[in-house]
């Protein structure tokens, strides 16, 4: 069987192996994977990776370069929700990597992201390219890191520049809980009257407003 030498790679691929990787790439493209990931993880030629994207999908955005950076994960008001899902995705990858260490990174990415979509009712990480960026950054030890939560003891994914020892799941539980009674807040990300996130449930917020009105009435009576 004739081998195919890939540019910049030390190992030649047989035609059969290259064809197998094309099939893996096709499944990744159907999930929205961009061509640079196919080129990097599967050693596909650039022209083959781009042609495959054109043939499989009509979304020309998959022909663009990869978006990099952690702003999407750190966006205000959704940071703890997105990073909680990032931790879940990491644990899925860790389990699969331990069970099948010899598989290609592309195969692991395909399995992990497919399983994530099947397990989560509303996927927050709805872009496989962001999933790749997250897992690749963890493997390289750049940008993201794994820590132990000082509150619950669980391991979690954190942004390296964010100095915290509390996992985003514990942080989110506090974020969506009423500061007065501890009950869950309906629509916690809806801004309150002061323009920031809601700190109290409807009942406690109403009681707080009544108390403020009583205090204002007392001050007017005294002065």
XYZ file of C-alpha atoms in Angstrom:
223
model
C 0.000 0.000 0.000
C 1.471 3.342 -1.005
C 2.123 5.762 1.826
C 1.211 9.450 1.864
C 3.748 11.806 3.448
C 2.145 14.784 5.178
C 3.970 18.141 5.233
C 5.635 18.832 8.556
C 4.941 15.314 9.862
C 7.562 12.702 10.594
C 5.322 9.685 9.969
C 3.848 8.705 6.629
C 0.197 7.702 6.402
C -1.020 4.834 4.261
C -3.851 5.529 1.835
C -6.155 3.358 3.934
C -5.367 5.331 7.093
C -5.745 8.626 5.257
C -9.165 7.510 3.976
C -10.183 6.498 7.509
C -9.249 9.949 8.746
C -11.301 11.537 5.987
C -14.346 9.694 7.368
C -13.587 10.973 10.874
C -13.178 14.484 9.477
C -16.561 14.279 7.744
C -18.282 13.518 11.053
C -16.466 16.430 12.707
C -17.501 18.824 9.943
C -21.142 17.824 10.407
C -20.783 18.999 14.013
C -19.433 22.364 12.835
C -15.691 21.700 13.044
C -13.468 24.118 11.101
C -10.816 22.995 8.658
C -7.699 24.016 10.703
C -8.648 21.439 13.343
C -8.967 18.739 10.673
C -5.555 19.695 9.333
C -3.939 19.742 12.784
C -5.482 16.679 14.426
C -5.861 14.384 11.419
C -2.853 15.468 9.342
C -5.079 16.156 6.371
C -3.753 18.299 3.561
C -5.026 21.865 3.758
C -6.675 21.543 0.348
C -8.360 18.269 1.347
C -9.627 19.713 4.635
C -11.069 22.792 2.937
C -12.598 20.790 0.082
C -14.239 18.438 2.576
C -15.857 21.381 4.389
C -17.244 22.704 1.099
C -18.634 19.308 0.112
C -20.192 18.448 3.490
C -21.736 21.739 4.557
C -23.022 24.989 3.087
C -21.756 26.967 6.091
C -18.789 28.897 4.681
C -17.891 30.131 8.162
C -16.208 26.764 8.677
C -13.611 27.850 6.120
C -12.427 30.683 8.369
C -9.561 30.551 10.816
C -10.133 29.441 14.407
C -11.254 32.000 16.944
C -8.938 31.917 19.928
C -8.989 33.444 23.382
C -10.960 32.964 26.559
C -13.323 35.948 26.388
C -16.288 33.755 25.434
C -15.785 31.643 28.553
C -15.240 34.723 30.743
C -18.170 36.805 29.466
C -19.942 38.597 32.373
C -23.118 37.079 33.849
C -22.566 33.708 32.116
C -19.031 32.903 33.298
C -19.972 30.387 35.999
C -22.554 28.683 33.770
C -20.177 28.293 30.815
C -17.275 27.183 32.992
C -19.489 24.652 34.795
C -20.197 23.078 31.410
C -16.478 23.337 30.587
C -15.708 21.282 33.691
C -18.294 18.672 32.691
C -16.808 18.477 29.187
C -13.319 18.068 30.665
C -14.441 15.175 32.902
C -16.037 13.473 29.892
C -12.775 13.821 27.981
C -10.711 12.606 30.936
C -12.792 9.438 31.304
C -12.654 8.655 27.586
C -8.937 9.432 27.339
C -8.201 7.053 30.219
C -10.255 4.283 28.619
C -8.926 4.723 25.061
C -5.518 6.454 25.247
C -4.352 5.180 21.833
C -7.109 6.858 19.822
C -6.472 9.985 17.795
C -7.231 13.317 19.436
C -9.767 13.939 16.687
C -11.617 10.729 17.604
C -11.641 11.709 21.262
C -12.960 15.167 20.387
C -15.673 13.631 18.206
C -16.823 11.181 20.868
C -16.652 13.629 23.788
C -18.522 16.437 22.060
C -21.154 14.069 20.634
C -21.748 12.588 24.085
C -21.921 16.084 25.603
C -24.654 17.070 23.117
C -26.587 13.895 23.929
C -26.346 14.273 27.705
C -27.096 17.981 28.079
C -30.639 19.205 27.442
C -29.488 22.729 26.521
C -25.799 22.656 25.453
C -24.071 25.838 26.572
C -20.877 25.061 24.655
C -22.708 24.856 21.342
C -19.578 25.171 19.213
C -17.209 22.221 18.758
C -14.373 24.611 17.914
C -14.636 26.159 21.388
C -14.666 22.658 22.865
C -11.452 21.890 20.978
C -9.861 25.140 22.173
C -10.746 24.313 25.776
C -9.444 20.723 25.708
C -6.345 21.650 23.707
C -5.512 24.456 26.157
C -5.834 22.041 29.081
C -3.562 19.510 27.386
C -0.963 22.165 26.713
C -1.319 23.741 30.156
C -1.999 27.196 28.704
C -4.926 29.436 29.545
C -7.018 26.942 31.502
C -6.026 24.823 34.476
C -7.566 22.208 36.776
C -7.992 23.039 40.473
C -9.621 21.573 43.574
C -12.573 23.406 45.064
C -11.926 24.568 48.640
C -15.647 24.277 49.399
C -16.778 20.905 47.938
C -13.388 19.320 47.141
C -14.238 18.542 43.513
C -11.823 19.184 40.654
C -12.883 21.911 38.247
C -11.645 23.809 35.218
C -10.644 27.410 35.861
C -9.286 30.253 33.799
C -5.652 30.594 34.816
C -5.814 34.365 35.263
C -8.879 34.148 37.558
C -7.611 33.583 41.101
C -10.286 31.534 42.788
C -10.428 28.316 44.804
C -14.178 27.930 44.546
C -15.528 25.814 41.710
C -17.955 27.428 39.327
C -20.733 25.010 40.379
C -20.552 26.235 44.000
C -20.212 29.786 42.753
C -23.264 29.368 40.552
C -25.298 27.923 43.435
C -24.582 31.118 45.357
C -25.245 33.233 42.290
C -28.728 31.859 41.691
C -29.726 31.734 45.366
C -31.559 34.464 47.234
C -29.241 36.354 49.556
C -31.979 36.595 52.207
C -33.762 33.223 52.333
C -31.516 31.028 50.179
C -34.275 30.015 47.770
C -33.531 29.709 44.061
C -34.092 32.913 42.118
C -36.319 32.894 39.068
C -34.374 34.346 36.103
C -31.243 35.247 38.150
C -29.519 36.840 35.169
C -32.326 39.382 34.602
C -31.001 42.757 35.821
C -32.640 44.216 38.897
C -33.655 47.802 39.516
C -30.046 48.793 40.197
C -28.891 47.481 36.817
C -26.991 44.463 38.190
C -27.992 40.839 38.673
C -30.884 39.928 40.955
C -29.841 39.296 44.558
C -33.201 38.286 46.043
C -36.218 36.182 45.118
C -39.502 37.940 44.346
C -40.907 37.555 47.882
C -37.749 38.823 49.619
C -37.318 41.645 47.123
C -40.890 42.763 47.786
C -40.316 42.617 51.539
C -37.081 44.607 51.158
C -38.966 47.306 49.256
C -41.606 47.455 51.992
C -38.902 47.815 54.622
C -37.294 50.667 52.699
C -40.648 52.440 52.482
C -41.177 51.992 56.246
C -37.722 53.430 56.971
C -38.358 56.429 54.713
C -41.694 57.055 56.443
C -40.038 56.925 59.880
C -37.342 59.378 58.822
C -39.945 61.815 57.541
C -41.870 61.511 60.794
C -38.769 62.089 62.951
C -37.314 64.965 60.958
